[in-house]
Short mmCIF file of C-alpha atoms and ligand atoms in Angstrom, two decimals:
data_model
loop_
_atom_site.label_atom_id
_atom_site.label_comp_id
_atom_site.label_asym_id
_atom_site.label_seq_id
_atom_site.Cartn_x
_atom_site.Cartn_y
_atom_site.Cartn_z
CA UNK A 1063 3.53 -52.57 4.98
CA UNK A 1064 4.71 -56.28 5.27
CA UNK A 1065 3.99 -58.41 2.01
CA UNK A 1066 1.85 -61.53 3.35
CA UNK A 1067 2.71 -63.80 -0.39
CA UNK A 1068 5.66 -64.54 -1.01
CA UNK A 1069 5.13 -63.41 -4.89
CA UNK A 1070 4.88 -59.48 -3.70
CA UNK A 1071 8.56 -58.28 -2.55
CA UNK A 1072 9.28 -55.16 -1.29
CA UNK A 1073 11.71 -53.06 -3.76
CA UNK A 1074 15.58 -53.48 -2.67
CA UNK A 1075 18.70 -54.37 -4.56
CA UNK A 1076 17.38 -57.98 -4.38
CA UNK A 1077 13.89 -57.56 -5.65
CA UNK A 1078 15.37 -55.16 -8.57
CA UNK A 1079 17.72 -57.67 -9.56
CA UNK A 1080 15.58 -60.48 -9.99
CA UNK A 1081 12.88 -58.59 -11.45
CA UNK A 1082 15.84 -57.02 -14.46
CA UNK A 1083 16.91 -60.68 -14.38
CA UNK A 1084 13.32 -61.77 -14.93
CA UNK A 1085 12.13 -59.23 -18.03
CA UNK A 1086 15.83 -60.02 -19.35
CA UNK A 1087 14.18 -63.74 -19.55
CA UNK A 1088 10.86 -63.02 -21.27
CA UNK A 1089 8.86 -63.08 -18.48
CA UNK A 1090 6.63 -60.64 -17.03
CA UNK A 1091 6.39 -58.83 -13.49
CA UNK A 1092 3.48 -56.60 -11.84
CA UNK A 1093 5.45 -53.10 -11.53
CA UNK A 1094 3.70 -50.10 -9.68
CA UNK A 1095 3.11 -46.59 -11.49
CA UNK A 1096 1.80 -43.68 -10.47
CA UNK A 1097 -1.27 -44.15 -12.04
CA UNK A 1098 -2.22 -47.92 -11.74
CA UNK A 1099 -0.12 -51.34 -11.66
CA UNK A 1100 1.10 -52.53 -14.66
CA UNK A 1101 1.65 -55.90 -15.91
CA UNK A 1102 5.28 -55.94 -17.74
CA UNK A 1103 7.02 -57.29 -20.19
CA UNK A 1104 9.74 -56.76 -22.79
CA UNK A 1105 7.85 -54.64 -26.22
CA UNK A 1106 10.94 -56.03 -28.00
CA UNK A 1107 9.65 -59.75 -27.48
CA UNK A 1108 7.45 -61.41 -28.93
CA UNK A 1109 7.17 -63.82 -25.87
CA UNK A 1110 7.26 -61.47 -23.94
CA UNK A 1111 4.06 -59.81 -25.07
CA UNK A 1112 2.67 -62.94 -26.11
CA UNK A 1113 2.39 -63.55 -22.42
CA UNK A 1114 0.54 -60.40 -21.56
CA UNK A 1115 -2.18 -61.01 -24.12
CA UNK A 1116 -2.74 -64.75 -22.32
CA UNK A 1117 -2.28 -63.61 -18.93
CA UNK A 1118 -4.55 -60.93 -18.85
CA UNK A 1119 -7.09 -62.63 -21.70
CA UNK A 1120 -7.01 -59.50 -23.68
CA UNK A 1121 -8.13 -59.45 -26.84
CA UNK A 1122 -5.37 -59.52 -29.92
CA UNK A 1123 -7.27 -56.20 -31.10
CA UNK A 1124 -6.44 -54.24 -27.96
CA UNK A 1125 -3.21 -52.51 -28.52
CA UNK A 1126 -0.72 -52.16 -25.49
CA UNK A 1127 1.22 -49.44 -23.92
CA UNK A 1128 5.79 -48.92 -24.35
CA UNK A 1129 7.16 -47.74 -21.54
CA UNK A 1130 10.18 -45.64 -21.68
CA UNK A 1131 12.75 -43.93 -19.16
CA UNK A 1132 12.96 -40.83 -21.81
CA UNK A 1133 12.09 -39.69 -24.89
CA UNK A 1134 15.77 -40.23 -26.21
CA UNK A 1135 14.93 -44.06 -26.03
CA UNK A 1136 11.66 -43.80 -27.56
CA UNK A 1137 13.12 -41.82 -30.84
CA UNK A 1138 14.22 -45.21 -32.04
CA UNK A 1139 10.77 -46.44 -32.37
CA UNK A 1140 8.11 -44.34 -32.73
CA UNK A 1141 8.20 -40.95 -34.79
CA UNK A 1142 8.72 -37.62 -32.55
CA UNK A 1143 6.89 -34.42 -33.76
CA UNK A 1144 6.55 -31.07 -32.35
CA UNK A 1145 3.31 -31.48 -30.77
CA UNK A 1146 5.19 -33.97 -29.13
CA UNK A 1147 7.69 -32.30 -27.43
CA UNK A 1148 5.15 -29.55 -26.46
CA UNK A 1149 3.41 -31.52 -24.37
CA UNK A 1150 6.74 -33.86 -22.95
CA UNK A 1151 8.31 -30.88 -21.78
CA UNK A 1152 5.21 -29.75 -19.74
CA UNK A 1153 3.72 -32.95 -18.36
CA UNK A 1154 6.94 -35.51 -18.63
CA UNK A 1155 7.24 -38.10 -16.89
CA UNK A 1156 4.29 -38.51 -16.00
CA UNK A 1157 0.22 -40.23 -16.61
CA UNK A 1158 0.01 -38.66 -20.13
CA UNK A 1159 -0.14 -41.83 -23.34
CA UNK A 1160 1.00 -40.23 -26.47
CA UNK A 1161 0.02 -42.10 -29.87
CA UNK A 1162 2.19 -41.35 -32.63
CA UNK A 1163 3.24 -42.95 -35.83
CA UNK A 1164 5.45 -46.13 -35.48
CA UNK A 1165 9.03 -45.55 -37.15
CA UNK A 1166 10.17 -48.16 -39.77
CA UNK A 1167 13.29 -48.97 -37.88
CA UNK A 1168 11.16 -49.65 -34.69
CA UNK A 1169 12.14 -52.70 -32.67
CA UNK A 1170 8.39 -52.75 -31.05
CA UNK A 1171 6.79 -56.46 -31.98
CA UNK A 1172 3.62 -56.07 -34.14
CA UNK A 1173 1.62 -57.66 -31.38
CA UNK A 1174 1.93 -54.74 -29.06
CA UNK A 1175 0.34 -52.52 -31.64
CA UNK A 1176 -2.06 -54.83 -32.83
CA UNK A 1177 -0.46 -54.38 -36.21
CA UNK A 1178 -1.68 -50.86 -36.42
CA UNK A 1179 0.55 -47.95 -37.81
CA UNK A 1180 1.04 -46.46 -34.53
CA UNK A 1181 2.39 -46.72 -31.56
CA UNK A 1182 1.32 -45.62 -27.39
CA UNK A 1183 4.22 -44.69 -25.57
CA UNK A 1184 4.36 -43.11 -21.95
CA UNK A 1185 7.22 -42.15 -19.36
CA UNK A 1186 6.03 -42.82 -16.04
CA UNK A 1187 7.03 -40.62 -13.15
CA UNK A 1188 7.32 -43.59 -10.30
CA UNK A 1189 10.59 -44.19 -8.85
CA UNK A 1190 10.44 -47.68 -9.13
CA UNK A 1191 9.34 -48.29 -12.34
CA UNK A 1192 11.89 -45.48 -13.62
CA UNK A 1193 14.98 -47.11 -12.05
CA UNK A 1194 13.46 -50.31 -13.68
CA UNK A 1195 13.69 -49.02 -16.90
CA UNK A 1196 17.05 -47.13 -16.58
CA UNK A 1197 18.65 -50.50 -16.30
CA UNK A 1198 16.97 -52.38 -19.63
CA UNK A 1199 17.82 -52.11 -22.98
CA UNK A 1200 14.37 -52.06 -24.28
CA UNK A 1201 11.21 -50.75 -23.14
CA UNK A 1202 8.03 -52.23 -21.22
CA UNK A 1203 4.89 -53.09 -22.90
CA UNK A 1204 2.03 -52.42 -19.45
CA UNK A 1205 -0.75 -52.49 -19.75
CA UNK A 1206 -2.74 -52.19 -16.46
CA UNK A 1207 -2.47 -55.39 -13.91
CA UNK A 1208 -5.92 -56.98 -14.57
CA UNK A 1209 -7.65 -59.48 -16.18
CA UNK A 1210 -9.66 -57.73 -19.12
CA UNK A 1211 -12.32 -55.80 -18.52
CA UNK A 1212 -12.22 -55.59 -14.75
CA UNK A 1213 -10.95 -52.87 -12.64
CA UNK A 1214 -7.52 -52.09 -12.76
CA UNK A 1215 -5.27 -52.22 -9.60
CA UNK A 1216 -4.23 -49.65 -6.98
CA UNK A 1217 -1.97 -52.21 -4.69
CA UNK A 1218 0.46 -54.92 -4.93
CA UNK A 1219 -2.37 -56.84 -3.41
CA UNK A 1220 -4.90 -55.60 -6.19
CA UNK A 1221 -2.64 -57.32 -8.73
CA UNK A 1222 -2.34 -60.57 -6.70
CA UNK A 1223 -5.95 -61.02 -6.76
CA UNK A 1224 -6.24 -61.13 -9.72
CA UNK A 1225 -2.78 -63.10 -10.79
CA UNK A 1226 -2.25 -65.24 -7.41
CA UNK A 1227 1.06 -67.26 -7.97
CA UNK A 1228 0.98 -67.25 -12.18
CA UNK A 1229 2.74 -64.00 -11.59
CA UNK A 1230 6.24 -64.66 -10.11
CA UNK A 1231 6.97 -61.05 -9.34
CA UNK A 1232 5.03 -58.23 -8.28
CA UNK A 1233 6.60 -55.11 -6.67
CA UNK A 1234 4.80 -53.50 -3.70
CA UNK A 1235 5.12 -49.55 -4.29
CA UNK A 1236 2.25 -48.91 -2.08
CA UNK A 1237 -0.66 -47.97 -2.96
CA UNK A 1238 -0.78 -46.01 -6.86
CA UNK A 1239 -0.67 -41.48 -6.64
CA UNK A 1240 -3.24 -40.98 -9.33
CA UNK A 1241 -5.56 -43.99 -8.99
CA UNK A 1242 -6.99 -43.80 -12.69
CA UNK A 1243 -5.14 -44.66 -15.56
CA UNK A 1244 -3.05 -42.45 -18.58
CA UNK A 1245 -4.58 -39.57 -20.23
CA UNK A 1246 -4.28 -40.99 -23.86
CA UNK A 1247 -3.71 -38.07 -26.65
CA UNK A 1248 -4.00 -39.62 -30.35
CA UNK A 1249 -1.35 -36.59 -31.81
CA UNK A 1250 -1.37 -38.81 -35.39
CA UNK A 1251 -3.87 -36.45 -36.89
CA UNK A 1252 -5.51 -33.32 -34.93
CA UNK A 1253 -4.81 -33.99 -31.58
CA UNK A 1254 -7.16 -36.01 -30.07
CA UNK A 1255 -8.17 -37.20 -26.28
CA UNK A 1256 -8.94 -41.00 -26.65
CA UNK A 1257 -8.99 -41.52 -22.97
CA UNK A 1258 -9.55 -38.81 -20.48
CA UNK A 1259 -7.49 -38.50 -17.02
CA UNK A 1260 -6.12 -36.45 -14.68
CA UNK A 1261 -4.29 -34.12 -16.89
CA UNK A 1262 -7.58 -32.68 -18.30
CA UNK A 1263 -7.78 -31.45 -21.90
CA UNK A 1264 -8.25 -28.25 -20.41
CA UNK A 1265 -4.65 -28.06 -19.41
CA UNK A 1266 -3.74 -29.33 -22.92
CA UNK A 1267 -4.88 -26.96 -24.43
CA UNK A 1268 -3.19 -24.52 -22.83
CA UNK A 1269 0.35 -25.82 -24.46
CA UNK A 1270 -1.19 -27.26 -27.60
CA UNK A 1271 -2.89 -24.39 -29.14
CA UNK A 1272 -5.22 -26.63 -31.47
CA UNK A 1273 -8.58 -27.92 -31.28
CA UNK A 1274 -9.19 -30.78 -29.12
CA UNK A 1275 -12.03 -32.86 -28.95
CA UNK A 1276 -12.93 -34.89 -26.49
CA UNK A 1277 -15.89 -37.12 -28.43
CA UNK A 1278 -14.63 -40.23 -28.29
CA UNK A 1279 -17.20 -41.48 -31.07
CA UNK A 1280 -16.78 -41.04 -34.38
CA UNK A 1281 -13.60 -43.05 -35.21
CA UNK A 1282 -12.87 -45.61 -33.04
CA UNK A 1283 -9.35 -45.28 -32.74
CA UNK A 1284 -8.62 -47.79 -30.19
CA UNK A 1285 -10.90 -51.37 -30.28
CA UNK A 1286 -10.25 -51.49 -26.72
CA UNK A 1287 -11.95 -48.24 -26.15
CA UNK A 1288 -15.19 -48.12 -26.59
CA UNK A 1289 -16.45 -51.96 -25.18
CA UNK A 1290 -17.11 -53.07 -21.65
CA UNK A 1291 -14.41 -52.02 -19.43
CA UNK A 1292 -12.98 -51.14 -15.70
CA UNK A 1293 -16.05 -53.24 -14.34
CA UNK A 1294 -16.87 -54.59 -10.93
CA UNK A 1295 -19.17 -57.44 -11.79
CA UNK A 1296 -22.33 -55.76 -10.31
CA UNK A 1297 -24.88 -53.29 -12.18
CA UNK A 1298 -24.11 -49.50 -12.25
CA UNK A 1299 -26.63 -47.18 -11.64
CA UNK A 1300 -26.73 -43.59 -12.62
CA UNK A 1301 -30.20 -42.27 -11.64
CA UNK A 1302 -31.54 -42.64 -8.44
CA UNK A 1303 -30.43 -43.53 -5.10
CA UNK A 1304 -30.67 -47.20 -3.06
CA UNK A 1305 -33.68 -48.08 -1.97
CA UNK A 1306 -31.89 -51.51 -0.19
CA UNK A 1307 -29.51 -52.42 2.40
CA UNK A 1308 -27.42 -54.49 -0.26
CA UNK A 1309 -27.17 -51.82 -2.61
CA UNK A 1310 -24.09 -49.31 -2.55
CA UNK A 1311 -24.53 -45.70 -3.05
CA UNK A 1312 -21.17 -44.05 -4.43
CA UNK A 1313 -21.08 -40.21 -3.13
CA UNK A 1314 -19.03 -37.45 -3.64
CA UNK A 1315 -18.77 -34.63 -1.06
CA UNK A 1316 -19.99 -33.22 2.13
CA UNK A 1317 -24.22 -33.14 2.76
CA UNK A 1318 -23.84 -36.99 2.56
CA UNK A 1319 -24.75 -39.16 5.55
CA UNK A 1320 -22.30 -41.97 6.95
CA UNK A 1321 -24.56 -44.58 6.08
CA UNK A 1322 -22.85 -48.06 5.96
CA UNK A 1323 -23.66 -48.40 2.84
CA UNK A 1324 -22.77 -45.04 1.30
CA UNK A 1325 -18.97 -44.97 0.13
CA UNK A 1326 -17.83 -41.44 -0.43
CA UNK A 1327 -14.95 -41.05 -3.18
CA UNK A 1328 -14.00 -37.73 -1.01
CA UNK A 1329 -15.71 -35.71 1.53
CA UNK A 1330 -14.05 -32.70 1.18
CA UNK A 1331 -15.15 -33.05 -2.79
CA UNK A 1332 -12.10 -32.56 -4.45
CA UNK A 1333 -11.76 -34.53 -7.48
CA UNK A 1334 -8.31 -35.28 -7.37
CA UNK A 1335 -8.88 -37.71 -4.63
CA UNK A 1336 -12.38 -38.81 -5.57
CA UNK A 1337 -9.55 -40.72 -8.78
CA UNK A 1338 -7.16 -41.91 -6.21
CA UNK A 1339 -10.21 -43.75 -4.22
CA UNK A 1340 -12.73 -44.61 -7.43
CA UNK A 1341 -11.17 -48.23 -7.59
CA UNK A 1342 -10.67 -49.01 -4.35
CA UNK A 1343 -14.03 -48.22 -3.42
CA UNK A 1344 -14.87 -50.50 -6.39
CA UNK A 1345 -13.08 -53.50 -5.21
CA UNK A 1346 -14.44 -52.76 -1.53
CA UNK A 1347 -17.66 -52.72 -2.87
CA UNK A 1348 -17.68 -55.79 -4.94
CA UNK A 1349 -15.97 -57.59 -1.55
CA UNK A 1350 -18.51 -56.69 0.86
CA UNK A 1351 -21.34 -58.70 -1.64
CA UNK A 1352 -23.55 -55.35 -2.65
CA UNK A 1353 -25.76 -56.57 -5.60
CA UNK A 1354 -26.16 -52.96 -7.29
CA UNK A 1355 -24.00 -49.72 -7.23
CA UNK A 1356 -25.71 -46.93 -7.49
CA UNK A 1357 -23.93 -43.31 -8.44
CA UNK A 1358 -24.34 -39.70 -6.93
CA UNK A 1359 -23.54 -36.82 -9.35
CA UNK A 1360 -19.68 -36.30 -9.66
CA UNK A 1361 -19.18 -32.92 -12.03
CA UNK A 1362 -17.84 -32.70 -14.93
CA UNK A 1363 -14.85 -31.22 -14.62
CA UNK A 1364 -11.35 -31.89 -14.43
CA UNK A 1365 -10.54 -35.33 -12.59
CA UNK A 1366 -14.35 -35.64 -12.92
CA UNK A 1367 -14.68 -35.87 -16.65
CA UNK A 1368 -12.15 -38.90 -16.28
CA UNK A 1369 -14.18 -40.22 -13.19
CA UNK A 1370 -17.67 -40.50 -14.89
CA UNK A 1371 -16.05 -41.94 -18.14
CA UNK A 1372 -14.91 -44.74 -16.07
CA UNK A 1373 -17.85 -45.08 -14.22
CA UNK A 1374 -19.85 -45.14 -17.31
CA UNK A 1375 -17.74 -47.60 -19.09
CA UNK A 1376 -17.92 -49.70 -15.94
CA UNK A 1377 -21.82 -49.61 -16.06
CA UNK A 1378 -21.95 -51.22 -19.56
O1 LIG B 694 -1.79 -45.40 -16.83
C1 LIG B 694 -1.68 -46.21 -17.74
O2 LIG B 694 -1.73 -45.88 -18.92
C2 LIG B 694 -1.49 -47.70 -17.36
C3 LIG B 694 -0.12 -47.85 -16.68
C4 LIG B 694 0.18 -49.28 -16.30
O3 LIG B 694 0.89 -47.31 -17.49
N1 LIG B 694 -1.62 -48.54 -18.50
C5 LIG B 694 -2.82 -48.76 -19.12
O4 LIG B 694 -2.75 -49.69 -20.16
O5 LIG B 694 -3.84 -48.24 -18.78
P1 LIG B 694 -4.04 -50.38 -20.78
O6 LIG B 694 -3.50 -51.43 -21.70
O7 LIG B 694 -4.92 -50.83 -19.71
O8 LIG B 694 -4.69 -49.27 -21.66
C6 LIG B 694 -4.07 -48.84 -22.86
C7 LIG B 694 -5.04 -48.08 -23.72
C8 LIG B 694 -6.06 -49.00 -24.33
O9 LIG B 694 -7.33 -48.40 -24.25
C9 LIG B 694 -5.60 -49.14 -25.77
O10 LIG B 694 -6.67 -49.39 -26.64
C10 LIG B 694 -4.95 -47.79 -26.02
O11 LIG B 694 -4.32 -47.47 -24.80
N2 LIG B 694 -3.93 -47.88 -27.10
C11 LIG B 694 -2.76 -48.55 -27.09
N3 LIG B 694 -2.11 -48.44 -28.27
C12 LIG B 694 -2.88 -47.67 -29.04
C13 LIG B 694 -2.77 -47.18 -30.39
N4 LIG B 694 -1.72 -47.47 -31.17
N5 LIG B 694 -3.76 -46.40 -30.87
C14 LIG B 694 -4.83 -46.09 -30.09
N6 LIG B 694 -5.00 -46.51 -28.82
C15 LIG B 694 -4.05 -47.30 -28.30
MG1 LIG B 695 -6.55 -51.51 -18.65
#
């Protein structure tokens, strides 16, 4: 795919060595993973992450995600258990957060924690971003390519819509595997899903034998969880179906009609790809000027639990 700005570069030696030479600096590039874009910058700095926070008008209370090539680099800063390794053997690298106690020699600046305790960390699978962080000395805080609260990005093109030219570099990787972002496991305390994704808690458990819930409620263990999120601007409907030509109807499998404005997250209903399209569709719909989105039922299983907790997030 050719890159139409000249702020998206294809990845080459070139590209690579201005982007090391860039986080080296303090400054931040859009980097693709295999879940969604992320904006990065050095955890080390605090200019770095400083940066972020501004850029992406996050809140201070939000705490961000390290980055790390393997989990020999994150045993300087965060505390490694054996839940821990469980869980990094099976589904390492790869769109699985892991929050675990910071360690008191950690390098990671307070602001990427929000001065909490504890720390996110994550190995990403994507070539790019791996080969990035082979050649650093210190890891990435990324958190997802888009201003707060919106929906997150699935292209190099996603992340310049949202950034134009205040981002310097952004790396096309085409467009993101997984589509939805981390599976986030609080393993602090009984493990805990904070954020649901495509590794389900269902395949969890199966390597963790301990409870898991899934209730996000109780605690809230991340500020950034529970508030308005992943939205597209427009009302989210869940009962019901359009009863107007500028209203969207987001569908999920076969009996539905190719109505122009029905969007189907995948025909053959497999939730794996109904992920991979959910913000897409989003951004498509938002583009095309539909005042309402209304939603068909998407199960609740697998992919799908991650899928409606989006959806429902986005709807607030
Ligand atoms: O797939 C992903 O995880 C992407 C890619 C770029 O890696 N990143 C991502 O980052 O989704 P972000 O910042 O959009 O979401 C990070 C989530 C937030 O909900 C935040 O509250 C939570 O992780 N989080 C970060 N540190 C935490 C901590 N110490 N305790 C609890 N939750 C934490
Ligand atoms: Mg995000």
């Amino acid at each position: 795919m050719k890159n139409i700005y000249s702020n998206i570069y294809s990845f080459n030696t070139k590209s690579l060595k201005k982007t090391i030479k860039s986080l080296k600096q303090g400054k931040l590039v859009g980097l693709p993973t295999e879940t969604v874009y992320g904006l990065a910058g050095n955890a080390y700095s605090g200019k770095a992450v400083k940066k972020i926070f501004k850029l992406k008008k996050r809140p201070k209370i939000n705490p961000l995600i390290v980055h790390y090539n393997n989990y020999k680099e994150a045993n300087k800063d965060v505390i490694l258990d054996k839940n821990f390794f469980k869980l990094y053997k099976k589904f390492c690298p790869g769109p699985i957060t892991f929050i675990l106690k910071k360690s008191t020699k950690s390098k990671i600046n307070s602001l990427v924690t929000a001065n909490l305790d504890t720390v996110a960390i994550r190995f990403p699978s994507n070539r790019i971003v791996k080969t990035i962080l082979k050649l650093l000395n210190f890891p990435l805080a990324m958190p997802s390519a888009n201003i707060a609260s919106g929906v997150s990005p699935v292209s190099a093109q996603d992340v310049f819509e949202d950034f134009k030219k205040k981002l310097k570099i952004i790396i096309n990787g085409g467009k993101s595997k997984i589509g939805i972002e981390s599976t986030v496991i609080d393993l602090t305390g009984k493990p805990k899903i904070l954020r649901p994704g495509i590794i389900s808690s269902n395949e969890i458990k199966d390597f963790l034998k301990i409870t898991l819930s899934s209730k996000r409620n109780s605690k809230i263990k991340s500020p950034g969880m529970m508030k308005k999120h992943y939205s597209p601007g427009i009302p989210i409907i869940f009962k019901g179906k359009p009863s107007k030509l500028n209203h969207a109807y987001i569908v999920f499998g076969r009996k539905h009609k190719n109505n122009q404005n029905y969007f189907n997250l995948s025909k053959k209903a497999n939730l794996r790809e109904a992920a991979a399209n959910l913000y897409k569709i989003l951004r498509k719909i938002k583009k095309k000027g539909y005042k309402k989105i209304f939603i068909d039922k998407i199960p609740y299983r697998g992919p799908g639990l991650a899928i409606n907790d989006r959806l429902l997030r986005a709807s607030k």
